[in-house]
Amino acid sequence: MVFSSIRFLFFFLPLLLIIYFSFPKKFKNLILLLFSLIFYYFGEKNYTLLLVFSCLVNYGLGLVISKNKKKLYLIIGITFNLVLLIYYKYTGFFIENFTNLFHLNPISLNIVLPLGISFFTFQNLSYLIDVYKNEVSCQKNPLTYCTYICLFPQLVAGPIVRYKDVNEQLKNRTENFEKFSSGVSRLIIGLSKKVLIADTLYYTYTAILTSELSTVSYWLVALLFTFQIYYDFSGYSDMAIGLGKMFGFEFKENFNYPLIASSITEFWRRWHLSLSTFFKDYVYIPLGGNRTSKLKHIRNIFIVWLLTGLWHGASWNFILWGLYFFVLLILEKFIFQKFLKGGFFSHIYTFVLLLISFVIFNTTDLEELMLFLKGLIGIQKDWINQETLYYLKNNLIILLIASIGIHPKLKDTIQKLKKGKRNKGIETLYSLILLGLFLLVIARILASSFTPFIYFRF
Amino acid sequence: MKEKIVSIGFIIILFCFSGFFIIKKDESLSNVERRKLKTKDVLKKDFVNNLEDYLSDQFPMRNSLIQLNTFFERYLLQQKDSNDVYIKEEVLIEKNYPKNQESIKNFIKKINEINAKDLQNSEVYYAIIPDKSYFLEETKHLKMDFLSIYQQLKNELNLKEIPVRDLFTLEDYYQTDIHLRQEKYPKVVERLGSVLDFDYKPSTYETNHFYPFYGASYQKSPLFRNPESITYLTNETIKKAKAKHLEYGEQPIYEIDKLNSMDAYNVFLGGPSALIEIENPEASNEKELIIFRDSFASSLTPLLISEYQKITLIDLRYISMNQIRERINFNNKEVLFLYSTLIVNNSHLLKN
């Protein structure tokens, strides 16, 4: 089930709100767990039991690791989770490449990727490692542990919530009107980003891709896709954080205006924070991080970015995407750093490289990718054509809105206005705008066909 | 204050709409969208997979909310098209773009082949009606080069053209449908008569109106606007004539019950039909006309009935030429290829 669907907003959510807020505190986790499993069942009928099985095994492993701090148990835990992830996510990819390499007959296994497996596997891993390192005590109540993993706001598309960040909230959290309202606002903002902006951009670039492409239209598609994936994914994170708040949880931020970064290094300090901190804490630092020889440092960065690419999908373009960032980060670390001082050039440099990165991200077929990259450098007959001009003109407003939204200025201005002399009027106006946006979201969901969140299959 | 407004507003919207679902009876048909809506029965078959479709179809105020989305696209985002439909002066115009050169070549080839193989002993003509996108402005919209299409047809089709393009304005078409209004066809019939040699008298009709009419484009780009009306012209000859459909047998020229169906335009000769033979018992001559056609001809043909003893309508989208050859004798008959530019640019729809 997706948040931007009628069945979630007008069937699942009202029912959950009534039941959740009617029952005493001791039942709240159980209610959340049951509803989260229903939520998952609606999206992935066949794998709900797998999710429960994975939770229970990790719960058990947590208890064992907590009692006996032996590395062996941790290795068993890590292996269990990785085997699950590799089997469902990468088997097909490995077999396909193996058969291609040795010119064997293709083998089709038809393994369907369970929804959100990358997210809940990483949460399970972080829990086991943290328990082993004594950073958090193990969860003794299986119901609470399952609630942590299955919690519907973050179950299928993140953010990757660490157990140590919500441990206390699972036991003891407060739901109040202020928090609920703040959650509602965040949910509406997330829905608007996804449904009103990201989906509109998606329809636009798919239309452009079917037209006669000029050099400018290739760049326009790259821009639209970059904006689309940002609004799609950060919108989903907003919804997750908002829904969490409505039920008393505080999840960490997952995005911090990444598209205004003045270097690729800075971009990764602002983009998908829960994933980058996961790799930093559980891969990069254990490998030695930067406190080692230059060569090993480069190796560590390489491993992290190879894994980051692979995490996003079992396809060569994702591996290429990860390695693209590895090269850029190495260049920045050892050569460009002194030139990237946050000026206009730094922003342009970063933004152009990001546009190219999302072209790689978006194109699973390597031949198509090469064609697209050639298109960006102008290997076609037209520099600009009638269609490009039409699509540019026709999407000027949405591009303008999307461009404003990537900058914190809008949020800062709203905050400033709220603190100003006419703050009550501004706040009321802001609230009414949010409600208007919510109605528009419903209208757009009804009018449009289903568009899945991009990050679901990672 | 702010918190109260957002939360209470959100809760009201959430629970009001959800509550309406419980109270409201299921609707089985959407006239605006011209389709059957999903009802509770689909939930019995597969609750999980059908819930979203059911809730979306039965959503309270669905039509108004979809109109709100069009408003968002049209007025807030200033987008000229929505679902490949342009809005020009409150007229919905379906995009027919880009020009498909392969399709045009294929159209010419098909017609020339039929002409060479079957129509050597007939008087053969063609007339091409422009679709509404002909009236778009090149500087503002994506518009095909219509002039080059007409020129190519003139150069490469081995038959005589009856030019009709100059007869139309955008007002002659329905605002929410791709077709021409029947009451605007007399000038076309007059032009056809000047070539096909009949003296047309357009003043002999009584007019009948039906309201509300939502055309096929409306579902793609609904606006906050009233539906329009559909007009059909009758006279004694039309009333007495019978249309014999290959699929449905003998039917009246105007199938009045279709006015209340999902597509009221089907009132004209019952809508899509592969082969129709219309006989005029009051004919004062023995002339026969064969029209290879698309749906534009459905509303034009009734106005030609008085001039012929028999009119045969062939829609190659639904029947192949081989099947036609078994049934129709073309010798010494007048033949007209009457198509819109929608078919010229999408000629793969025509069977071989």
PDB file of N, CA, C and O in Angstrom, chain A residues 5-7 9-11 14 18 41-42 45 181 184-185 187 386-387 390 393-395 397 418 427-428 431 435 438 440 442-444 446-447, chain B residues 2-3 5-7 9-10 13-15 17-18 46 48 51-52 55-56 59 65 69 72-73 76-77 79-81 86 97 139-142:
ATOM      1  N   SER A   5      -2.485   6.866  -1.712  1.00  0.00           N
ATOM      2  CA  SER A   5      -3.559   6.101  -2.349  1.00  0.00           C
ATOM      3  C   SER A   5      -4.836   6.337  -1.568  1.00  0.00           C
ATOM      4  O   SER A   5      -4.807   6.686  -0.383  1.00  0.00           O
ATOM      5  N   ILE A   6      -5.947   6.136  -2.232  1.00  0.00           N
ATOM      6  CA  ILE A   6      -7.243   6.346  -1.582  1.00  0.00           C
ATOM      7  C   ILE A   6      -7.432   5.326  -0.467  1.00  0.00           C
ATOM      8  O   ILE A   6      -7.924   5.654   0.607  1.00  0.00           O
ATOM      9  N   ARG A   7      -7.012   4.085  -0.710  1.00  0.00           N
ATOM     10  CA  ARG A   7      -7.231   3.056   0.318  1.00  0.00           C
ATOM     11  C   ARG A   7      -6.419   3.333   1.570  1.00  0.00           C
ATOM     12  O   ARG A   7      -6.835   2.996   2.673  1.00  0.00           O
ATOM     13  N   LEU A   9      -5.434   6.527   2.614  1.00  0.00           N
ATOM     14  CA  LEU A   9      -5.916   7.761   3.248  1.00  0.00           C
ATOM     15  C   LEU A   9      -7.343   7.649   3.773  1.00  0.00           C
ATOM     16  O   LEU A   9      -7.670   8.254   4.798  1.00  0.00           O
ATOM     17  N   PHE A  10      -8.192   6.894   3.086  1.00  0.00           N
ATOM     18  CA  PHE A  10      -9.606   6.912   3.477  1.00  0.00           C
ATOM     19  C   PHE A  10     -10.132   5.566   3.964  1.00  0.00           C
ATOM     20  O   PHE A  10     -11.324   5.427   4.203  1.00  0.00           O
ATOM     21  N   PHE A  11      -9.268   4.612   4.110  1.00  0.00           N
ATOM     22  CA  PHE A  11      -9.694   3.313   4.649  1.00  0.00           C
ATOM     23  C   PHE A  11      -8.768   2.927   5.801  1.00  0.00           C
ATOM     24  O   PHE A  11      -9.190   2.804   6.946  1.00  0.00           O
ATOM     25  N   PRO A  14      -8.003   6.262   8.656  1.00  0.00           N
ATOM     26  CA  PRO A  14      -9.077   6.575   9.611  1.00  0.00           C
ATOM     27  C   PRO A  14      -9.336   5.432  10.584  1.00  0.00           C
ATOM     28  O   PRO A  14      -9.530   5.657  11.778  1.00  0.00           O
ATOM     29  N   ILE A  18      -8.874   5.721  14.678  1.00  0.00           N
ATOM     30  CA  ILE A  18      -9.970   5.457  15.637  1.00  0.00           C
ATOM     31  C   ILE A  18      -9.523   4.406  16.652  1.00  0.00           C
ATOM     32  O   ILE A  18      -9.647   4.598  17.862  1.00  0.00           O
ATOM     33  N   TYR A  41       0.705  -6.394   3.943  1.00  0.00           N
ATOM     34  CA  TYR A  41      -0.041  -7.433   3.228  1.00  0.00           C
ATOM     35  C   TYR A  41      -0.718  -6.864   1.989  1.00  0.00           C
ATOM     36  O   TYR A  41      -0.776  -7.500   0.942  1.00  0.00           O
ATOM     37  N   PHE A  42      -1.212  -5.639   2.084  1.00  0.00           N
ATOM     38  CA  PHE A  42      -1.866  -4.994   0.944  1.00  0.00           C
ATOM     39  C   PHE A  42      -0.876  -4.733  -0.198  1.00  0.00           C
ATOM     40  O   PHE A  42      -1.272  -4.666  -1.352  1.00  0.00           O
ATOM     41  N   LYS A  45       1.320  -9.348  -0.545  1.00  0.00           N
ATOM     42  CA  LYS A  45       0.594 -10.488   0.034  1.00  0.00           C
ATOM     43  C   LYS A  45       1.499 -11.653   0.393  1.00  0.00           C
ATOM     44  O   LYS A  45       1.470 -12.189   1.484  1.00  0.00           O
ATOM     45  N   SER A 181      -0.635  17.377  15.145  1.00  0.00           N
ATOM     46  CA  SER A 181      -0.837  18.420  14.127  1.00  0.00           C
ATOM     47  C   SER A 181       0.415  18.642  13.305  1.00  0.00           C
ATOM     48  O   SER A 181       0.354  18.808  12.078  1.00  0.00           O
ATOM     49  N   VAL A 184       0.558  15.917  10.911  1.00  0.00           N
ATOM     50  CA  VAL A 184      -0.398  16.084   9.812  1.00  0.00           C
ATOM     51  C   VAL A 184       0.177  17.052   8.770  1.00  0.00           C
ATOM     52  O   VAL A 184       0.145  16.783   7.563  1.00  0.00           O
ATOM     53  N   SER A 185       0.744  18.178   9.263  1.00  0.00           N
ATOM     54  CA  SER A 185       1.330  19.169   8.340  1.00  0.00           C
ATOM     55  C   SER A 185       2.422  18.519   7.506  1.00  0.00           C
ATOM     56  O   SER A 185       2.501  18.704   6.294  1.00  0.00           O
ATOM     57  N   LEU A 187       2.847  15.350   6.861  1.00  0.00           N
ATOM     58  CA  LEU A 187       2.259  14.356   5.956  1.00  0.00           C
ATOM     59  C   LEU A 187       1.716  15.047   4.700  1.00  0.00           C
ATOM     60  O   LEU A 187       1.956  14.589   3.568  1.00  0.00           O
ATOM     61  N   GLN A 386      10.869  22.534 -31.901  1.00  0.00           N
ATOM     62  CA  GLN A 386       9.537  23.020 -31.537  1.00  0.00           C
ATOM     63  C   GLN A 386       9.002  22.306 -30.295  1.00  0.00           C
ATOM     64  O   GLN A 386       8.410  22.919 -29.410  1.00  0.00           O
ATOM     65  N   GLU A 387       9.260  20.994 -30.237  1.00  0.00           N
ATOM     66  CA  GLU A 387       8.737  20.219 -29.116  1.00  0.00           C
ATOM     67  C   GLU A 387       9.407  20.608 -27.805  1.00  0.00           C
ATOM     68  O   GLU A 387       8.759  20.742 -26.772  1.00  0.00           O
ATOM     69  N   TYR A 390       7.965  23.776 -26.641  1.00  0.00           N
ATOM     70  CA  TYR A 390       6.620  23.580 -26.122  1.00  0.00           C
ATOM     71  C   TYR A 390       6.680  23.020 -24.694  1.00  0.00           C
ATOM     72  O   TYR A 390       6.034  23.540 -23.790  1.00  0.00           O
ATOM     73  N   LYS A 393       7.912  25.629 -22.223  1.00  0.00           N
ATOM     74  CA  LYS A 393       6.893  26.644 -21.913  1.00  0.00           C
ATOM     75  C   LYS A 393       5.775  26.040 -21.066  1.00  0.00           C
ATOM     76  O   LYS A 393       5.305  26.637 -20.110  1.00  0.00           O
ATOM     77  N   ASN A 394       5.361  24.844 -21.457  1.00  0.00           N
ATOM     78  CA  ASN A 394       4.220  24.215 -20.802  1.00  0.00           C
ATOM     79  C   ASN A 394       4.512  23.811 -19.365  1.00  0.00           C
ATOM     80  O   ASN A 394       3.586  23.631 -18.572  1.00  0.00           O
ATOM     81  N   ASN A 395       5.773  23.670 -19.041  1.00  0.00           N
ATOM     82  CA  ASN A 395       6.120  23.195 -17.698  1.00  0.00           C
ATOM     83  C   ASN A 395       6.906  24.217 -16.900  1.00  0.00           C
ATOM     84  O   ASN A 395       7.552  23.872 -15.906  1.00  0.00           O
ATOM     85  N   ILE A 397       5.897  26.652 -14.951  1.00  0.00           N
ATOM     86  CA  ILE A 397       5.436  26.897 -13.573  1.00  0.00           C
ATOM     87  C   ILE A 397       5.880  25.756 -12.652  1.00  0.00           C
ATOM     88  O   ILE A 397       6.407  25.999 -11.569  1.00  0.00           O
ATOM     89  N   LYS A 418       5.834  33.717  10.175  1.00  0.00           N
ATOM     90  CA  LYS A 418       5.058  33.215  11.322  1.00  0.00           C
ATOM     91  C   LYS A 418       5.460  33.905  12.616  1.00  0.00           C
ATOM     92  O   LYS A 418       4.661  34.028  13.546  1.00  0.00           O
ATOM     93  N   GLU A 427      -0.250  32.254  10.012  1.00  0.00           N
ATOM     94  CA  GLU A 427      -0.394  30.841  10.400  1.00  0.00           C
ATOM     95  C   GLU A 427      -1.711  30.260   9.902  1.00  0.00           C
ATOM     96  O   GLU A 427      -1.764  29.134   9.438  1.00  0.00           O
ATOM     97  N   THR A 428      -2.762  31.067  10.037  1.00  0.00           N
ATOM     98  CA  THR A 428      -4.070  30.594   9.558  1.00  0.00           C
ATOM     99  C   THR A 428      -4.022  30.381   8.043  1.00  0.00           C
ATOM    100  O   THR A 428      -4.491  29.357   7.537  1.00  0.00           O
ATOM    101  N   SER A 431      -2.152  27.293   7.230  1.00  0.00           N
ATOM    102  CA  SER A 431      -2.953  26.091   7.509  1.00  0.00           C
ATOM    103  C   SER A 431      -3.971  25.852   6.404  1.00  0.00           C
ATOM    104  O   SER A 431      -4.181  24.718   5.966  1.00  0.00           O
ATOM    105  N   LEU A 435      -4.442  22.658   3.840  1.00  0.00           N
ATOM    106  CA  LEU A 435      -5.684  21.900   3.627  1.00  0.00           C
ATOM    107  C   LEU A 435      -6.093  21.917   2.153  1.00  0.00           C
ATOM    108  O   LEU A 435      -6.574  20.911   1.616  1.00  0.00           O
ATOM    109  N   PHE A 438      -4.070  19.431   0.427  1.00  0.00           N
ATOM    110  CA  PHE A 438      -4.543  18.076   0.698  1.00  0.00           C
ATOM    111  C   PHE A 438      -5.705  17.716  -0.247  1.00  0.00           C
ATOM    112  O   PHE A 438      -5.747  16.619  -0.807  1.00  0.00           O
ATOM    113  N   LEU A 440      -6.227  19.029  -3.157  1.00  0.00           N
ATOM    114  CA  LEU A 440      -5.634  18.874  -4.488  1.00  0.00           C
ATOM    115  C   LEU A 440      -4.977  17.506  -4.654  1.00  0.00           C
ATOM    116  O   LEU A 440      -5.063  16.891  -5.711  1.00  0.00           O
ATOM    117  N   ILE A 442      -5.864  14.765  -3.140  1.00  0.00           N
ATOM    118  CA  ILE A 442      -6.936  13.766  -3.330  1.00  0.00           C
ATOM    119  C   ILE A 442      -7.424  13.827  -4.783  1.00  0.00           C
ATOM    120  O   ILE A 442      -7.593  12.797  -5.443  1.00  0.00           O
ATOM    121  N   ALA A 443      -7.611  15.055  -5.267  1.00  0.00           N
ATOM    122  CA  ALA A 443      -8.101  15.226  -6.644  1.00  0.00           C
ATOM    123  C   ALA A 443      -7.143  14.598  -7.644  1.00  0.00           C
ATOM    124  O   ALA A 443      -7.545  13.914  -8.583  1.00  0.00           O
ATOM    125  N   ARG A 444      -5.884  14.800  -7.395  1.00  0.00           N
ATOM    126  CA  ARG A 444      -4.872  14.308  -8.340  1.00  0.00           C
ATOM    127  C   ARG A 444      -4.730  12.790  -8.268  1.00  0.00           C
ATOM    128  O   ARG A 444      -4.511  12.126  -9.278  1.00  0.00           O
ATOM    129  N   LEU A 446      -7.151  10.786  -7.532  1.00  0.00           N
ATOM    130  CA  LEU A 446      -8.327  10.259  -8.227  1.00  0.00           C
ATOM    131  C   LEU A 446      -8.155  10.358  -9.738  1.00  0.00           C
ATOM    132  O   LEU A 446      -8.584   9.486 -10.488  1.00  0.00           O
ATOM    133  N   ALA A 447      -7.542  11.439 -10.175  1.00  0.00           N
ATOM    134  CA  ALA A 447      -7.433  11.678 -11.616  1.00  0.00           C
ATOM    135  C   ALA A 447      -6.306  10.899 -12.278  1.00  0.00           C
ATOM    136  O   ALA A 447      -6.337  10.646 -13.468  1.00  0.00           O
TER     137      ALA A 447
ATOM    138  N   LYS B   2      -2.976  27.478  14.638  1.00  0.00           N
ATOM    139  CA  LYS B   2      -2.590  26.841  13.371  1.00  0.00           C
ATOM    140  C   LYS B   2      -2.771  25.327  13.459  1.00  0.00           C
ATOM    141  O   LYS B   2      -3.351  24.698  12.585  1.00  0.00           O
ATOM    142  N   GLU B   3      -2.289  24.768  14.581  1.00  0.00           N
ATOM    143  CA  GLU B   3      -2.377  23.326  14.758  1.00  0.00           C
ATOM    144  C   GLU B   3      -3.823  22.863  14.685  1.00  0.00           C
ATOM    145  O   GLU B   3      -4.135  21.865  14.062  1.00  0.00           O
ATOM    146  N   ILE B   5      -6.392  24.282  13.204  1.00  0.00           N
ATOM    147  CA  ILE B   5      -6.990  24.359  11.867  1.00  0.00           C
ATOM    148  C   ILE B   5      -6.540  23.177  11.006  1.00  0.00           C
ATOM    149  O   ILE B   5      -7.354  22.498  10.393  1.00  0.00           O
ATOM    150  N   VAL B   6      -5.233  22.918  10.974  1.00  0.00           N
ATOM    151  CA  VAL B   6      -4.722  21.832  10.119  1.00  0.00           C
ATOM    152  C   VAL B   6      -5.271  20.484  10.567  1.00  0.00           C
ATOM    153  O   VAL B   6      -5.812  19.723   9.755  1.00  0.00           O
ATOM    154  N   SER B   7      -5.148  20.202  11.877  1.00  0.00           N
ATOM    155  CA  SER B   7      -5.562  18.869  12.339  1.00  0.00           C
ATOM    156  C   SER B   7      -7.052  18.679  12.202  1.00  0.00           C
ATOM    157  O   SER B   7      -7.495  17.643  11.701  1.00  0.00           O
ATOM    158  N   GLY B   9      -9.168  20.287  10.293  1.00  0.00           N
ATOM    159  CA  GLY B   9      -9.513  20.250   8.862  1.00  0.00           C
ATOM    160  C   GLY B   9      -9.185  18.896   8.261  1.00  0.00           C
ATOM    161  O   GLY B   9      -9.985  18.309   7.537  1.00  0.00           O
ATOM    162  N   PHE B  10      -8.000  18.387   8.582  1.00  0.00           N
ATOM    163  CA  PHE B  10      -7.552  17.092   8.056  1.00  0.00           C
ATOM    164  C   PHE B  10      -8.496  15.980   8.511  1.00  0.00           C
ATOM    165  O   PHE B  10      -8.938  15.151   7.710  1.00  0.00           O
ATOM    166  N   ILE B  13     -11.866  16.249   6.734  1.00  0.00           N
ATOM    167  CA  ILE B  13     -11.796  15.744   5.344  1.00  0.00           C
ATOM    168  C   ILE B  13     -11.720  14.217   5.344  1.00  0.00           C
ATOM    169  O   ILE B  13     -12.456  13.527   4.637  1.00  0.00           O
ATOM    170  N   LEU B  14     -10.836  13.697   6.200  1.00  0.00           N
ATOM    171  CA  LEU B  14     -10.615  12.244   6.253  1.00  0.00           C
ATOM    172  C   LEU B  14     -11.903  11.497   6.606  1.00  0.00           C
ATOM    173  O   LEU B  14     -12.325  10.573   5.910  1.00  0.00           O
ATOM    174  N   PHE B  15     -12.546  11.959   7.690  1.00  0.00           N
ATOM    175  CA  PHE B  15     -13.688  11.190   8.191  1.00  0.00           C
ATOM    176  C   PHE B  15     -14.976  11.490   7.418  1.00  0.00           C
ATOM    177  O   PHE B  15     -15.842  10.625   7.327  1.00  0.00           O
ATOM    178  N   PHE B  17     -15.200  12.124   4.132  1.00  0.00           N
ATOM    179  CA  PHE B  17     -15.167  11.326   2.903  1.00  0.00           C
ATOM    180  C   PHE B  17     -15.323   9.834   3.225  1.00  0.00           C
ATOM    181  O   PHE B  17     -16.062   9.123   2.551  1.00  0.00           O
ATOM    182  N   SER B  18     -14.626   9.382   4.295  1.00  0.00           N
ATOM    183  CA  SER B  18     -14.739   7.959   4.661  1.00  0.00           C
ATOM    184  C   SER B  18     -16.168   7.645   5.065  1.00  0.00           C
ATOM    185  O   SER B  18     -16.711   6.594   4.708  1.00  0.00           O
ATOM    186  N   ASP B  46     -11.744 -10.117  -4.962  1.00  0.00           N
ATOM    187  CA  ASP B  46     -10.367  -9.927  -4.487  1.00  0.00           C
ATOM    188  C   ASP B  46     -10.291  -8.593  -3.743  1.00  0.00           C
ATOM    189  O   ASP B  46     -10.061  -7.540  -4.350  1.00  0.00           O
ATOM    190  N   VAL B  48      -8.166  -7.278  -1.548  1.00  0.00           N
ATOM    191  CA  VAL B  48      -6.891  -6.552  -1.478  1.00  0.00           C
ATOM    192  C   VAL B  48      -6.587  -5.823  -2.792  1.00  0.00           C
ATOM    193  O   VAL B  48      -6.283  -4.635  -2.799  1.00  0.00           O
ATOM    194  N   LEU B  51      -9.616  -3.095  -3.864  1.00  0.00           N
ATOM    195  CA  LEU B  51     -10.076  -2.034  -2.959  1.00  0.00           C
ATOM    196  C   LEU B  51      -9.786  -0.639  -3.509  1.00  0.00           C
ATOM    197  O   LEU B  51     -10.648   0.247  -3.479  1.00  0.00           O
ATOM    198  N   GLU B  52      -8.569  -0.432  -4.018  1.00  0.00           N
ATOM    199  CA  GLU B  52      -8.203   0.900  -4.503  1.00  0.00           C
ATOM    200  C   GLU B  52      -9.101   1.325  -5.677  1.00  0.00           C
ATOM    201  O   GLU B  52      -9.608   2.459  -5.695  1.00  0.00           O
ATOM    202  N   LEU B  55     -12.688   2.055  -4.268  1.00  0.00           N
ATOM    203  CA  LEU B  55     -12.770   3.318  -3.524  1.00  0.00           C
ATOM    204  C   LEU B  55     -12.607   4.520  -4.460  1.00  0.00           C
ATOM    205  O   LEU B  55     -13.301   5.524  -4.307  1.00  0.00           O
ATOM    206  N   SER B  56     -11.702   4.418  -5.418  1.00  0.00           N
ATOM    207  CA  SER B  56     -11.497   5.530  -6.357  1.00  0.00           C
ATOM    208  C   SER B  56     -12.751   5.766  -7.195  1.00  0.00           C
ATOM    209  O   SER B  56     -13.152   6.908  -7.414  1.00  0.00           O
ATOM    210  N   PHE B  59     -15.660   7.196  -4.995  1.00  0.00           N
ATOM    211  CA  PHE B  59     -15.275   8.287  -4.094  1.00  0.00           C
ATOM    212  C   PHE B  59     -16.319   9.407  -4.145  1.00  0.00           C
ATOM    213  O   PHE B  59     -16.721   9.839  -5.239  1.00  0.00           O
ATOM    214  N   LEU B  65     -13.923  16.506  -7.892  1.00  0.00           N
ATOM    215  CA  LEU B  65     -12.503  16.475  -7.520  1.00  0.00           C
ATOM    216  C   LEU B  65     -11.608  16.295  -8.759  1.00  0.00           C
ATOM    217  O   LEU B  65     -10.535  16.897  -8.843  1.00  0.00           O
ATOM    218  N   ASN B  69      -8.659  18.778 -10.273  1.00  0.00           N
ATOM    219  CA  ASN B  69      -7.334  18.440 -10.787  1.00  0.00           C
ATOM    220  C   ASN B  69      -7.078  19.110 -12.138  1.00  0.00           C
ATOM    221  O   ASN B  69      -5.978  19.617 -12.385  1.00  0.00           O
ATOM    222  N   PHE B  72      -6.258  22.595 -11.502  1.00  0.00           N
ATOM    223  CA  PHE B  72      -4.872  22.690 -11.027  1.00  0.00           C
ATOM    224  C   PHE B  72      -3.908  22.691 -12.201  1.00  0.00           C
ATOM    225  O   PHE B  72      -3.003  23.539 -12.289  1.00  0.00           O
ATOM    226  N   GLU B  73      -4.112  21.751 -13.128  1.00  0.00           N
ATOM    227  CA  GLU B  73      -3.200  21.663 -14.271  1.00  0.00           C
ATOM    228  C   GLU B  73      -3.340  22.865 -15.197  1.00  0.00           C
ATOM    229  O   GLU B  73      -2.353  23.429 -15.647  1.00  0.00           O
ATOM    230  N   LEU B  76      -3.439  26.632 -12.426  1.00  0.00           N
ATOM    231  CA  LEU B  76      -2.319  26.863 -11.506  1.00  0.00           C
ATOM    232  C   LEU B  76      -0.989  26.552 -12.186  1.00  0.00           C
ATOM    233  O   LEU B  76      -0.046  27.324 -12.115  1.00  0.00           O
ATOM    234  N   LEU B  77      -0.912  25.411 -12.843  1.00  0.00           N
ATOM    235  CA  LEU B  77       0.345  25.066 -13.523  1.00  0.00           C
ATOM    236  C   LEU B  77       0.429  25.663 -14.926  1.00  0.00           C
ATOM    237  O   LEU B  77       1.471  25.606 -15.556  1.00  0.00           O
ATOM    238  N   GLN B  79      -0.688  24.629 -17.630  1.00  0.00           N
ATOM    239  CA  GLN B  79      -0.355  23.647 -18.663  1.00  0.00           C
ATOM    240  C   GLN B  79      -1.414  23.674 -19.756  1.00  0.00           C
ATOM    241  O   GLN B  79      -2.608  23.741 -19.463  1.00  0.00           O
ATOM    242  N   LYS B  80      -0.953  23.643 -20.977  1.00  0.00           N
ATOM    243  CA  LYS B  80      -1.888  23.774 -22.085  1.00  0.00           C
ATOM    244  C   LYS B  80      -2.583  22.450 -22.380  1.00  0.00           C
ATOM    245  O   LYS B  80      -3.668  22.431 -22.938  1.00  0.00           O
ATOM    246  N   ASP B  81      -1.942  21.361 -22.053  1.00  0.00           N
ATOM    247  CA  ASP B  81      -2.614  20.091 -22.283  1.00  0.00           C
ATOM    248  C   ASP B  81      -2.703  19.286 -21.004  1.00  0.00           C
ATOM    249  O   ASP B  81      -1.874  19.401 -20.112  1.00  0.00           O
ATOM    250  N   TYR B  86      -5.844  19.494 -25.368  1.00  0.00           N
ATOM    251  CA  TYR B  86      -5.654  20.939 -25.219  1.00  0.00           C
ATOM    252  C   TYR B  86      -6.995  21.603 -24.955  1.00  0.00           C
ATOM    253  O   TYR B  86      -8.039  21.086 -25.352  1.00  0.00           O
ATOM    254  N   TYR B  97      -0.447  14.410 -32.738  1.00  0.00           N
ATOM    255  CA  TYR B  97       0.930  14.843 -32.954  1.00  0.00           C
ATOM    256  C   TYR B  97       1.870  13.749 -32.477  1.00  0.00           C
ATOM    257  O   TYR B  97       1.552  13.078 -31.499  1.00  0.00           O
ATOM    258  N   THR B 139       2.406  28.263 -32.753  1.00  0.00           N
ATOM    259  CA  THR B 139       3.326  28.916 -31.814  1.00  0.00           C
ATOM    260  C   THR B 139       3.023  28.545 -30.363  1.00  0.00           C
ATOM    261  O   THR B 139       3.870  28.697 -29.494  1.00  0.00           O
ATOM    262  N   LYS B 140       1.800  28.074 -30.111  1.00  0.00           N
ATOM    263  CA  LYS B 140       1.421  27.788 -28.722  1.00  0.00           C
ATOM    264  C   LYS B 140       1.294  26.301 -28.415  1.00  0.00           C
ATOM    265  O   LYS B 140       1.323  25.899 -27.265  1.00  0.00           O
ATOM    266  N   HIS B 141       1.040  25.507 -29.435  1.00  0.00           N
ATOM    267  CA  HIS B 141       0.774  24.084 -29.187  1.00  0.00           C
ATOM    268  C   HIS B 141       1.633  23.212 -30.092  1.00  0.00           C
ATOM    269  O   HIS B 141       2.274  23.713 -31.004  1.00  0.00           O
ATOM    270  N   LEU B 142       1.552  21.922 -29.819  1.00  0.00           N
ATOM    271  CA  LEU B 142       2.198  20.976 -30.725  1.00  0.00           C
ATOM    272  C   LEU B 142       1.202  20.672 -31.845  1.00  0.00           C
ATOM    273  O   LEU B 142       0.164  20.060 -31.609  1.00  0.00           O
TER     274      LEU B 142
END
